[in-house]
PDB file of C-alpha atoms in Angstrom:
ATOM      1  CA  MET A   1      12.728  26.317  24.463  1.00 56.00           C
ATOM      2  CA  PRO A   2      14.463  23.412  22.901  1.00 68.00           C
ATOM      3  CA  SER A   3      14.202  20.236  24.941  1.00 86.00           C
ATOM      4  CA  ASP A   4      17.347  18.354  26.564  1.00 91.00           C
ATOM      5  CA  LEU A   5      16.919  15.380  24.017  1.00 93.00           C
ATOM      6  CA  LYS A   6      16.924  18.036  20.729  1.00 93.00           C
ATOM      7  CA  GLN A   7      20.036  19.326  22.541  1.00 94.00           C
ATOM      8  CA  LYS A   8      21.886  16.076  22.790  1.00 94.00           C
ATOM      9  CA  VAL A   9      20.709  15.156  18.978  1.00 94.00           C
ATOM     10  CA  LYS A  10      22.107  18.385  17.962  1.00 94.00           C
ATOM     11  CA  ILE A  11      25.472  18.141  19.592  1.00 95.00           C
ATOM     12  CA  ALA A  12      25.902  14.396  19.013  1.00 95.00           C
ATOM     13  CA  ILE A  13      25.145  15.446  14.877  1.00 95.00           C
ATOM     14  CA  ASN A  14      27.541  18.022  15.090  1.00 95.00           C
ATOM     15  CA  ASN A  15      30.711  16.229  16.590  1.00 95.00           C
ATOM     16  CA  PHE A  16      29.717  13.862  14.025  1.00 94.00           C
ATOM     17  CA  VAL A  17      30.109  15.843  11.811  1.00 94.00           C
ATOM     18  CA  ALA A  18      33.334  17.779  13.023  1.00 94.00           C
ATOM     19  CA  SER A  19      35.348  14.472  13.527  1.00 93.00           C
ATOM     20  CA  ARG A  20      34.007  12.857   9.624  1.00 93.00           C
ATOM     21  CA  THR A  21      34.933  16.824   8.597  1.00 92.00           C
ATOM     22  CA  SER A  22      38.619  16.240  10.235  1.00 86.00           C
ATOM     23  CA  ASN A  23      42.112  15.432   8.049  1.00 79.00           C
ATOM     24  CA  ASP A  24      41.263  12.006   9.085  1.00 80.00           C
ATOM     25  CA  HIS A  25      38.197  11.524   6.931  1.00 82.00           C
ATOM     26  CA  GLY A  26      38.367  14.442   5.523  1.00 84.00           C
ATOM     27  CA  ASP A  27      34.468  14.536   4.859  1.00 91.00           C
ATOM     28  CA  ILE A  28      32.531  16.988   3.034  1.00 94.00           C
ATOM     29  CA  ALA A  29      30.077  18.702   6.336  1.00 94.00           C
ATOM     30  CA  ILE A  30      27.249  19.362   3.768  1.00 96.00           C
ATOM     31  CA  ASP A  31      27.717  15.500   2.350  1.00 95.00           C
ATOM     32  CA  VAL A  32      28.188  14.237   6.262  1.00 95.00           C
ATOM     33  CA  LEU A  33      24.783  15.951   6.819  1.00 96.00           C
ATOM     34  CA  ARG A  34      22.977  15.057   3.371  1.00 96.00           C
ATOM     35  CA  VAL A  35      23.128  11.121   4.517  1.00 96.00           C
ATOM     36  CA  VAL A  36      22.438  11.852   8.700  1.00 96.00           C
ATOM     37  CA  ARG A  37      18.636  12.876   7.313  1.00 96.00           C
ATOM     38  CA  ASP A  38      18.625   9.894   4.724  1.00 96.00           C
ATOM     39  CA  GLU A  39      19.509   7.477   7.043  1.00 96.00           C
ATOM     40  CA  ALA A  40      17.190   8.772   9.980  1.00 96.00           C
ATOM     41  CA  ALA A  41      14.372   8.833   7.251  1.00 97.00           C
ATOM     42  CA  LEU A  42      15.203   5.529   6.870  1.00 97.00           C
ATOM     43  CA  LEU A  43      14.862   4.337  10.205  1.00 97.00           C
ATOM     44  CA  MET A  44      12.295   6.132  11.127  1.00 97.00           C
ATOM     45  CA  GLU A  45       9.885   4.511   8.276  1.00 98.00           C
ATOM     46  CA  ARG A  46      11.516   0.817  10.089  1.00 98.00           C
ATOM     47  CA  GLN A  47      10.094   2.511  13.218  1.00 97.00           C
ATOM     48  CA  THR A  48       6.812   2.893  11.918  1.00 97.00           C
ATOM     49  CA  ILE A  49       7.036  -0.930  10.711  1.00 97.00           C
ATOM     50  CA  VAL A  50       8.207  -2.096  14.426  1.00 97.00           C
ATOM     51  CA  ASP A  51       5.535  -0.048  15.914  1.00 97.00           C
ATOM     52  CA  ALA A  52       2.867  -1.294  13.856  1.00 96.00           C
ATOM     53  CA  PHE A  53       4.042  -4.662  14.421  1.00 95.00           C
ATOM     54  CA  ASP A  54       3.861  -3.621  18.010  1.00 94.00           C
ATOM     55  CA  SER A  55       0.618  -2.339  18.498  1.00 93.00           C
ATOM     56  CA  ASP A  56      -1.477  -4.906  16.687  1.00 91.00           C
ATOM     57  CA  ALA A  57      -3.880  -3.121  15.420  1.00 91.00           C
ATOM     58  CA  LEU A  58      -4.915  -5.154  13.006  1.00 90.00           C
ATOM     59  CA  LYS A  59      -4.811  -8.726  15.609  1.00 88.00           C
ATOM     60  CA  PHE A  60      -3.042  -9.962  13.608  1.00 88.00           C
ATOM     61  CA  TYR A  61      -1.172 -12.343  16.593  1.00 86.00           C
ATOM     62  CA  ASP A  62      -3.195 -11.313  18.838  1.00 83.00           C
ATOM     63  CA  GLY A  63      -3.053 -14.422  21.165  1.00 81.00           C
ATOM     64  CA  ASP A  64      -1.211 -16.354  19.388  1.00 89.00           C
ATOM     65  CA  GLU A  65       2.326 -17.032  20.154  1.00 92.00           C
ATOM     66  CA  SER A  66       3.758 -18.972  17.622  1.00 92.00           C
ATOM     67  CA  LEU A  67       2.924 -15.768  15.532  1.00 94.00           C
ATOM     68  CA  LYS A  68       3.973 -13.760  17.367  1.00 93.00           C
ATOM     69  CA  ILE A  69       7.714 -15.270  17.730  1.00 95.00           C
ATOM     70  CA  GLN A  70       7.518 -15.352  13.329  1.00 95.00           C
ATOM     71  CA  VAL A  71       6.601 -11.849  13.427  1.00 95.00           C
ATOM     72  CA  GLU A  72       9.475 -10.840  16.441  1.00 96.00           C
ATOM     73  CA  ARG A  73      11.816 -12.947  13.903  1.00 97.00           C
ATOM     74  CA  ILE A  74      11.183 -10.486  10.796  1.00 97.00           C
ATOM     75  CA  LYS A  75      11.691  -6.936  12.529  1.00 96.00           C
ATOM     76  CA  LYS A  76      15.120  -8.416  13.596  1.00 97.00           C
ATOM     77  CA  LEU A  77      16.090  -8.499   9.842  1.00 97.00           C
ATOM     78  CA  LEU A  78      14.205  -5.727   8.061  1.00 96.00           C
ATOM     79  CA  HIS A  79      15.242  -2.549   7.520  1.00 96.00           C
ATOM     80  CA  VAL A  80      13.817  -0.735   4.798  1.00 98.00           C
ATOM     81  CA  ILE A  81      15.691   0.375   1.459  1.00 97.00           C
ATOM     82  CA  ASP A  82      13.428   3.632  -0.395  1.00 97.00           C
ATOM     83  CA  CYS A  83      10.252   5.433   1.119  1.00 97.00           C
ATOM     84  CA  SER A  84       8.783   8.544  -0.059  1.00 97.00           C
ATOM     85  CA  ARG A  85       5.655   9.864   0.519  1.00 97.00           C
ATOM     86  CA  CYS A  86       3.764  12.134  -1.675  1.00 96.00           C
ATOM     87  CA  ALA A  87       1.029  14.493  -0.910  1.00 94.00           C
ATOM     88  CA  THR A  88      -0.617  17.521  -3.189  1.00 92.00           C
ATOM     89  CA  MET A  89      -2.632  20.325  -2.635  1.00 88.00           C
ATOM     90  CA  ASP A  90      -5.123  18.146  -5.873  1.00 84.00           C
ATOM     91  CA  GLY A  91      -5.970  15.168  -4.050  1.00 84.00           C
ATOM     92  CA  ASN A  92      -2.839  13.000  -5.326  1.00 93.00           C
ATOM     93  CA  SER A  93      -0.257  10.726  -3.346  1.00 96.00           C
ATOM     94  CA  SER A  94       2.178   8.383  -3.176  1.00 97.00           C
ATOM     95  CA  ILE A  95       3.904   6.246  -1.196  1.00 98.00           C
ATOM     96  CA  ASP A  96       6.763   4.630  -2.552  1.00 98.00           C
ATOM     97  CA  ALA A  97       8.601   1.771  -0.075  1.00 98.00           C
ATOM     98  CA  VAL A  98      11.682  -1.034  -0.814  1.00 98.00           C
ATOM     99  CA  VAL A  99      11.691  -3.416   3.173  1.00 98.00           C
ATOM    100  CA  GLU A 100      14.384  -6.369   2.815  1.00 98.00           C
ATOM    101  CA  ILE A 101      14.493  -9.567   4.805  1.00 97.00           C
ATOM    102  CA  VAL A 102      17.737 -10.407   5.244  1.00 97.00           C
ATOM    103  CA  LYS A 103      18.627 -14.263   5.002  1.00 96.00           C
ATOM    104  CA  ASP A 104      18.310 -16.486   8.773  1.00 95.00           C
ATOM    105  CA  SER A 105      18.243 -19.918   8.721  1.00 95.00           C
ATOM    106  CA  LYS A 106      15.158 -20.280   8.293  1.00 96.00           C
ATOM    107  CA  MET A 107      14.474 -19.313   4.147  1.00 96.00           C
ATOM    108  CA  LYS A 108      14.401 -20.974   1.857  1.00 95.00           C
ATOM    109  CA  ASN A 109      16.027 -20.909  -1.805  1.00 94.00           C
ATOM    110  CA  VAL A 110      17.456 -17.542  -0.449  1.00 96.00           C
ATOM    111  CA  ASN A 111      21.149 -16.817  -1.108  1.00 96.00           C
ATOM    112  CA  HIS A 112      20.835 -13.065   0.442  1.00 96.00           C
ATOM    113  CA  SER A 113      17.389 -11.687   0.925  1.00 97.00           C
ATOM    114  CA  ILE A 114      14.082 -10.904  -0.341  1.00 97.00           C
ATOM    115  CA  ARG A 115      12.587  -7.878  -0.945  1.00 98.00           C
ATOM    116  CA  LEU A 116       8.971  -6.718  -0.541  1.00 98.00           C
ATOM    117  CA  THR A 117       8.081  -3.530  -2.506  1.00 98.00           C
ATOM    118  CA  PHE A 118       5.429  -1.635  -2.002  1.00 98.00           C
ATOM    119  CA  LYS A 119       3.406   1.369  -4.305  1.00 98.00           C
ATOM    120  CA  PHE A 120      -0.012   2.949  -3.287  1.00 98.00           C
ATOM    121  CA  ARG A 121      -1.438   5.489  -5.461  1.00 97.00           C
ATOM    122  CA  ARG A 122      -4.651   8.041  -4.907  1.00 96.00           C
ATOM    123  CA  GLU A 123      -4.906   9.853  -8.056  1.00 95.00           C
ATOM    124  CA  ALA A 124      -7.491  12.066  -8.911  1.00 90.00           C
ATOM    125  CA  VAL A 125      -9.051  11.324 -12.531  1.00 87.00           C
ATOM    126  CA  PRO A 126      -8.931  13.521 -15.323  1.00 79.00           C
ATOM    127  CA  MET A 127     -12.420  14.809 -16.098  1.00 68.00           C
ATOM    128  CA  GLU A 128     -13.185  16.248 -20.326  1.00 61.00           C
ATOM    129  CA  CYS A 129     -13.411  19.967 -20.405  1.00 50.00           C
ATOM    130  CA  ASN A 130     -17.308  19.619 -21.373  1.00 47.00           C
ATOM    131  CA  GLU A 131     -17.667  17.063 -17.796  1.00 53.00           C
ATOM    132  CA  MET A 132     -15.599  20.327 -15.556  1.00 53.00           C
ATOM    133  CA  GLN A 133     -17.554  22.974 -17.646  1.00 52.00           C
ATOM    134  CA  GLU A 134     -21.310  20.875 -17.302  1.00 53.00           C
ATOM    135  CA  ALA A 135     -20.853  20.894 -13.458  1.00 53.00           C
ATOM    136  CA  THR A 136     -19.103  24.149 -12.498  1.00 52.00           C
ATOM    137  CA  ALA A 137     -22.096  25.785 -14.486  1.00 51.00           C
ATOM    138  CA  SER A 138     -24.638  23.767 -12.183  1.00 50.00           C
ATOM    139  CA  GLN A 139     -22.967  24.603  -9.215  1.00 51.00           C
ATOM    140  CA  SER A 140     -22.530  28.511 -10.059  1.00 52.00           C
ATOM    141  CA  ASP A 141     -25.744  29.006 -10.789  1.00 52.00           C
ATOM    142  CA  SER A 142     -26.767  27.360  -8.007  1.00 51.00           C
ATOM    143  CA  PRO A 143     -27.625  30.029  -5.380  1.00 57.00           C
ATOM    144  CA  ILE A 144     -26.071  28.813  -2.033  1.00 52.00           C
ATOM    145  CA  THR A 145     -28.396  27.509   0.195  1.00 55.00           C
ATOM    146  CA  PRO A 146     -28.420  25.318   3.706  1.00 54.00           C
ATOM    147  CA  GLU A 147     -29.750  22.245   0.925  1.00 51.00           C
ATOM    148  CA  ASN A 148     -26.266  22.677  -1.229  1.00 52.00           C
ATOM    149  CA  ASN A 149     -24.140  24.078   0.216  1.00 52.00           C
ATOM    150  CA  ASN A 150     -22.864  21.058   0.687  1.00 50.00           C
ATOM    151  CA  ASN A 151     -22.442  20.624  -3.237  1.00 48.00           C
ATOM    152  CA  HIS A 152     -20.615  23.715  -3.201  1.00 44.00           C
ATOM    153  CA  LYS A 153     -18.236  22.875  -1.067  1.00 45.00           C
ATOM    154  CA  HIS A 154     -17.366  19.224  -1.847  1.00 50.00           C
ATOM    155  CA  LYS A 155     -16.799  19.663  -6.560  1.00 59.00           C
ATOM    156  CA  LYS A 156     -17.012  16.107  -7.929  1.00 67.00           C
ATOM    157  CA  SER A 157     -13.605  14.659  -8.337  1.00 81.00           C
ATOM    158  CA  PRO A 158     -13.367  11.050  -9.423  1.00 91.00           C
ATOM    159  CA  THR A 159     -10.992   8.958  -7.800  1.00 94.00           C
ATOM    160  CA  HIS A 160      -8.814   6.259  -8.718  1.00 96.00           C
ATOM    161  CA  VAL A 161      -6.972   4.630  -5.595  1.00 96.00           C
ATOM    162  CA  THR A 162      -4.056   1.455  -6.550  1.00 97.00           C
ATOM    163  CA  TYR A 163      -2.305  -0.565  -4.059  1.00 98.00           C
ATOM    164  CA  ASP A 164       0.675  -3.661  -4.709  1.00 98.00           C
ATOM    165  CA  ILE A 165       2.618  -5.437  -3.127  1.00 98.00           C
ATOM    166  CA  GLU A 166       5.757  -6.933  -5.305  1.00 98.00           C
ATOM    167  CA  TYR A 167       8.456  -9.399  -3.961  1.00 96.00           C
ATOM    168  CA  SER A 168      11.902 -10.740  -4.891  1.00 97.00           C
ATOM    169  CA  LYS A 169      14.273 -12.511  -4.524  1.00 96.00           C
ATOM    170  CA  ASP A 170      18.561 -11.449  -3.821  1.00 94.00           C
ATOM    171  CA  TYR A 171      17.772  -8.139  -6.329  1.00 88.00           C
ATOM    172  CA  GLY A 172      15.788 -10.833  -9.330  1.00 92.00           C
ATOM    173  CA  GLU A 173      12.458 -10.596 -11.287  1.00 94.00           C
ATOM    174  CA  LYS A 174       9.841  -8.240  -9.006  1.00 96.00           C
ATOM    175  CA  LYS A 175       6.476 -10.531  -8.864  1.00 96.00           C
ATOM    176  CA  ARG A 176       2.904  -8.783  -7.574  1.00 97.00           C
ATOM    177  CA  LEU A 177       1.543 -10.702  -4.459  1.00 97.00           C
ATOM    178  CA  LEU A 178      -1.137  -8.836  -4.450  1.00 97.00           C
ATOM    179  CA  THR A 179      -3.231  -5.336  -5.726  1.00 97.00           C
ATOM    180  CA  ILE A 180      -6.154  -3.235  -4.921  1.00 97.00           C
ATOM    181  CA  GLU A 181      -7.943  -1.071  -6.804  1.00 97.00           C
ATOM    182  CA  VAL A 182     -10.969   1.185  -5.569  1.00 96.00           C
ATOM    183  CA  ARG A 183     -12.704   3.741  -7.633  1.00 95.00           C
ATOM    184  CA  ALA A 184     -14.868   6.807  -6.794  1.00 93.00           C
ATOM    185  CA  GLU A 185     -16.848   9.182  -7.553  1.00 90.00           C
ATOM    186  CA  ASN A 186     -15.528  11.269  -4.936  1.00 90.00           C
ATOM    187  CA  ASN A 187     -11.981  12.278  -3.250  1.00 88.00           C
ATOM    188  CA  TYR A 188     -13.529  10.937  -0.200  1.00 91.00           C
ATOM    189  CA  PRO A 189     -15.765   7.948   0.293  1.00 93.00           C
ATOM    190  CA  SER A 190     -18.842   7.475  -0.858  1.00 91.00           C
ATOM    191  CA  SER A 191     -21.508   7.495   2.223  1.00 91.00           C
ATOM    192  CA  LYS A 192     -23.201   4.337   0.052  1.00 92.00           C
ATOM    193  CA  GLU A 193     -21.866   1.141   0.794  1.00 92.00           C
ATOM    194  CA  ALA A 194     -18.820   0.066  -1.428  1.00 93.00           C
ATOM    195  CA  ILE A 195     -19.289  -2.506  -3.920  1.00 93.00           C
ATOM    196  CA  PRO A 196     -16.923  -4.911  -5.981  1.00 93.00           C
ATOM    197  CA  MET A 197     -16.318  -4.737 -10.054  1.00 89.00           C
ATOM    198  CA  ASP A 198     -18.188  -6.381 -12.563  1.00 75.00           C
ATOM    199  CA  ASP A 199     -15.165  -8.511 -13.374  1.00 53.00           C
ATOM    200  CA  GLU A 200     -14.910  -6.627 -16.728  1.00 47.00           C
ATOM    201  CA  ASN A 201     -13.887  -3.662 -15.282  1.00 52.00           C
ATOM    202  CA  SER A 202     -11.809  -5.135 -12.283  1.00 53.00           C
ATOM    203  CA  VAL A 203      -7.861  -5.030 -12.671  1.00 50.00           C
ATOM    204  CA  GLU A 204      -6.002  -9.102 -12.133  1.00 51.00           C
ATOM    205  CA  ASN A 205      -3.171  -9.280 -15.033  1.00 50.00           C
ATOM    206  CA  ASP A 206      -0.273  -6.886 -15.096  1.00 50.00           C
ATOM    207  CA  GLU A 207      -0.565  -6.073 -18.735  1.00 55.00           C
ATOM    208  CA  GLU A 208      -4.339  -4.811 -17.817  1.00 51.00           C
ATOM    209  CA  TYR A 209      -3.269  -3.503 -15.281  1.00 50.00           C
ATOM    210  CA  ASP A 210      -0.168  -1.190 -16.628  1.00 56.00           C
ATOM    211  CA  LEU A 211      -1.765  -0.572 -19.127  1.00 54.00           C
ATOM    212  CA  ILE A 212      -4.838   1.257 -16.777  1.00 49.00           C
ATOM    213  CA  GLN A 213      -1.553   3.251 -14.880  1.00 54.00           C
ATOM    214  CA  ASP A 214       0.495   4.396 -18.417  1.00 57.00           C
ATOM    215  CA  GLU A 215      -2.685   5.811 -19.548  1.00 53.00           C
ATOM    216  CA  ILE A 216      -3.801   7.352 -15.925  1.00 48.00           C
ATOM    217  CA  THR A 217      -0.654   9.036 -15.801  1.00 48.00           C
ATOM    218  CA  ASN A 218      -0.622  10.394 -19.173  1.00 53.00           C
ATOM    219  CA  ASN A 219      -3.918  11.847 -18.608  1.00 46.00           C
ATOM    220  CA  MET A 220      -4.640  10.005 -21.773  1.00 40.00           C
ATOM    221  CA  MET A 221      -7.573   8.766 -20.597  1.00 48.00           C
ATOM    222  CA  GLU A 222     -10.659   8.376 -22.972  1.00 51.00           C
ATOM    223  CA  GLU A 223     -14.043   9.799 -21.487  1.00 44.00           C
ATOM    224  CA  SER A 224     -16.499   6.791 -20.417  1.00 46.00           C
ATOM    225  CA  LYS A 225     -13.445   4.405 -19.227  1.00 50.00           C
ATOM    226  CA  ILE A 226     -13.694   4.713 -15.649  1.00 48.00           C
ATOM    227  CA  GLN A 227     -16.985   7.039 -15.430  1.00 49.00           C
ATOM    228  CA  ASP A 228     -18.810   3.782 -17.269  1.00 51.00           C
ATOM    229  CA  SER A 229     -17.615   1.725 -14.588  1.00 50.00           C
ATOM    230  CA  MET A 230     -18.494   3.364 -11.855  1.00 46.00           C
ATOM    231  CA  SER A 231     -22.215   3.909 -13.179  1.00 46.00           C
ATOM    232  CA  VAL A 232     -24.433   0.491 -12.131  1.00 42.00           C
ATOM    233  CA  ALA A 233     -27.720   0.074 -13.193  1.00 44.00           C
ATOM    234  CA  SER A 234     -30.026   0.192  -9.611  1.00 46.00           C
ATOM    235  CA  ASP A 235     -29.900   3.921  -9.412  1.00 48.00           C
ATOM    236  CA  GLU A 236     -28.962   2.937  -5.001  1.00 48.00           C
ATOM    237  CA  LYS A 237     -25.780   2.379  -5.921  1.00 56.00           C
ATOM    238  CA  SER A 238     -24.971   4.919  -8.672  1.00 64.00           C
ATOM    239  CA  ASN A 239     -23.013   6.431  -6.175  1.00 83.00           C
ATOM    240  CA  ALA A 240     -21.322   3.550  -4.492  1.00 91.00           C
ATOM    241  CA  ASP A 241     -17.590   2.908  -4.185  1.00 94.00           C
ATOM    242  CA  GLN A 242     -16.331  -0.187  -6.242  1.00 95.00           C
ATOM    243  CA  TYR A 243     -13.628  -1.889  -5.791  1.00 96.00           C
ATOM    244  CA  ALA A 244     -11.353  -4.920  -6.853  1.00 96.00           C
ATOM    245  CA  ALA A 245      -8.347  -7.263  -5.363  1.00 96.00           C
ATOM    246  CA  TYR A 246      -6.254  -9.529  -6.089  1.00 95.00           C
ATOM    247  CA  VAL A 247      -4.010 -12.149  -4.444  1.00 96.00           C
ATOM    248  CA  ASP A 248      -2.287 -14.219  -6.543  1.00 96.00           C
ATOM    249  CA  PRO A 249      -1.598 -17.930  -4.389  1.00 95.00           C
ATOM    250  CA  GLU A 250       1.092 -19.106  -6.109  1.00 96.00           C
ATOM    251  CA  THR A 251       3.303 -15.961  -5.571  1.00 96.00           C
ATOM    252  CA  LEU A 252       2.238 -16.050  -2.573  1.00 97.00           C
ATOM    253  CA  GLU A 253       2.904 -19.092  -1.660  1.00 96.00           C
ATOM    254  CA  ASP A 254       6.637 -18.624  -3.074  1.00 96.00           C
ATOM    255  CA  PHE A 255       7.104 -16.066  -0.626  1.00 97.00           C
ATOM    256  CA  LEU A 256       5.978 -17.100   2.120  1.00 97.00           C
ATOM    257  CA  GLU A 257       8.453 -20.183   1.699  1.00 96.00           C
ATOM    258  CA  SER A 258      11.170 -18.154   0.403  1.00 97.00           C
ATOM    259  CA  ALA A 259      10.736 -16.484   3.598  1.00 97.00           C
ATOM    260  CA  GLY A 260      10.303 -18.655   6.203  1.00 96.00           C
ATOM    261  CA  LEU A 261       6.606 -17.689   7.684  1.00 96.00           C
ATOM    262  CA  GLU A 262       4.213 -20.430   8.264  1.00 95.00           C
ATOM    263  CA  LEU A 263       1.547 -18.704   7.748  1.00 95.00           C
ATOM    264  CA  ASN A 264      -1.799 -19.550   6.128  1.00 93.00           C
ATOM    265  CA  ALA A 265      -3.192 -17.895   3.764  1.00 92.00           C
ATOM    266  CA  GLU A 266      -5.760 -15.410   5.949  1.00 93.00           C
ATOM    267  CA  ASN A 267      -2.832 -14.463   7.590  1.00 94.00           C
ATOM    268  CA  SER A 268      -0.551 -13.809   5.215  1.00 96.00           C
ATOM    269  CA  LEU A 269      -2.408 -11.283   4.256  1.00 96.00           C
ATOM    270  CA  PHE A 270      -2.773  -9.679   7.561  1.00 96.00           C
ATOM    271  CA  PHE A 271       1.137  -9.939   8.165  1.00 96.00           C
ATOM    272  CA  LEU A 272       1.375  -7.813   4.782  1.00 97.00           C
ATOM    273  CA  MET A 273      -1.286  -5.226   5.172  1.00 97.00           C
ATOM    274  CA  THR A 274      -0.015  -3.952   8.840  1.00 96.00           C
ATOM    275  CA  PHE A 275       2.568  -2.925   6.878  1.00 97.00           C
ATOM    276  CA  PRO A 276       2.370   1.198   6.813  1.00 97.00           C
ATOM    277  CA  PHE A 277       2.894   1.679   3.759  1.00 98.00           C
ATOM    278  CA  TYR A 278      -1.162   2.661   2.198  1.00 97.00           C
ATOM    279  CA  GLU A 279      -3.649   5.255   3.764  1.00 96.00           C
ATOM    280  CA  HIS A 280      -6.887   3.813   5.866  1.00 94.00           C
ATOM    281  CA  GLU A 281      -9.683   6.466   3.806  1.00 93.00           C
ATOM    282  CA  TRP A 282     -10.260   3.360   2.882  1.00 95.00           C
ATOM    283  CA  ASP A 283     -10.857   0.212   3.531  1.00 95.00           C
ATOM    284  CA  ILE A 284      -8.960  -1.395   0.743  1.00 95.00           C
ATOM    285  CA  PHE A 285      -8.204  -3.864   4.144  1.00 95.00           C
ATOM    286  CA  GLY A 286     -11.564  -4.528   3.958  1.00 94.00           C
ATOM    287  CA  PHE A 287     -11.883  -4.694   0.289  1.00 96.00           C
ATOM    288  CA  LEU A 288      -8.739  -7.305   0.019  1.00 96.00           C
ATOM    289  CA  LEU A 289      -9.956  -9.513   2.194  1.00 95.00           C
ATOM    290  CA  ASP A 290     -13.750  -9.563   0.649  1.00 94.00           C
ATOM    291  CA  CYS A 291     -13.054 -10.274  -2.435  1.00 94.00           C
ATOM    292  CA  VAL A 292     -10.051 -13.054  -1.815  1.00 93.00           C
ATOM    293  CA  PHE A 293     -12.346 -14.802   0.927  1.00 89.00           C
ATOM    294  CA  GLY A 294     -15.780 -14.252  -0.773  1.00 80.00           C
ATOM    295  CA  ALA A 295     -18.300 -16.715  -2.399  1.00 60.00           C
ATOM    296  CA  ASP A 296     -16.240 -16.953  -5.595  1.00 57.00           C
ATOM    297  CA  ASP A 297     -14.502 -19.546  -7.331  1.00 52.00           C
ATOM    298  CA  ASP A 298     -10.434 -18.080  -6.645  1.00 53.00           C
ATOM    299  CA  SER A 299     -11.090 -18.268  -3.361  1.00 52.00           C
ATOM    300  CA  ASP A 300     -11.074 -22.349  -3.507  1.00 54.00           C
ATOM    301  CA  ASP A 301      -7.074 -21.625  -4.092  1.00 57.00           C
ATOM    302  CA  PHE A 302      -7.019 -19.613  -0.895  1.00 59.00           C
ATOM    303  CA  GLU A 303      -9.648 -22.041   0.958  1.00 56.00           C
ATOM    304  CA  ASP A 304      -6.644 -24.588  -0.228  1.00 56.00           C
ATOM    305  CA  MET A 305      -3.883 -22.773   1.134  1.00 55.00           C
ATOM    306  CA  SER A 306      -5.228 -22.040   4.350  1.00 52.00           C
ATOM    307  CA  ASP A 307      -5.742 -26.293   4.431  1.00 53.00           C
ATOM    308  CA  ASP A 308      -2.542 -26.892   3.281  1.00 55.00           C
ATOM    309  CA  SER A 309      -1.107 -25.145   6.616  1.00 50.00           C
ATOM    310  CA  SER A 310      -3.566 -26.447   8.833  1.00 47.00           C
ATOM    311  CA  ALA A 311      -2.285 -29.779   7.810  1.00 48.00           C
ATOM    312  CA  ASP A 312       1.488 -29.126   7.946  1.00 53.00           C
ATOM    313  CA  GLY A 313       0.989 -27.378  11.008  1.00 49.00           C
ATOM    314  CA  ASN A 314      -0.485 -30.707  12.617  1.00 48.00           C
ATOM    315  CA  ASP A 315       2.376 -32.563  11.059  1.00 51.00           C
ATOM    316  CA  SER A 316       4.973 -31.012  13.367  1.00 41.00           C
TER     317      SER A 316
END
């Protein structure tokens, strides 16, 4: 039996459709219902963002009232412009979303709004015919026993995971804030500890990244493109997932200043990764933190940024 809430929603929608299709407005019923469906979906996505910040699963502003005040401000200003989520039976999935933060008095150099664009991809890497035949033959020739039963259930399926966040001001050029990449030998996380990619295999600039994305989309990768990058010298790490991440410090600072957010480098990443537009099967946020604040030269930019933010906070 339909719940009381469902009945009231149905009545409200029917009444609204009737009012819009009357002689006063003359709308077509199917058009009205389509708008109701689309806007309800976007409002639901907005609510998932609000709920994510309210639950604070990442402990972004836990115990810090100044951070909580900034989050409350952004929650009042944001709405979802577009969002699509798709998953297929062959292990591919995608999430695309555009979130707009409308201008208020705290924003700088913004005429109308700031937009954040989120793009998540999980793609099965195409296997060459000879690789597929070898994998199928090895599994079909061997009898199913308790020892190898798991191999028959889980066929090897290399996976490529990427996540990007871009930002723009007043419908202008999009600038990449961060990108995260994971390469796995299967369609699930390895039981071995993930390891960083070598510098030569990681993707940090837009041109390199777009080339790789085009190759994946068109299924035209060379046979060794991903397979070689996932192999390492040590047998102990040969099946470990590999990851890389990159954050543009200048773009991040520009975003924070434009949005009127007073966050240090670490808090800014916690803020961006609270938006629920990526899958959590792989610890991509942990990979991001490890790459950005790890013991390498690139992390100096973010340490300086954190110091500057702390100094600004103390001055105020």
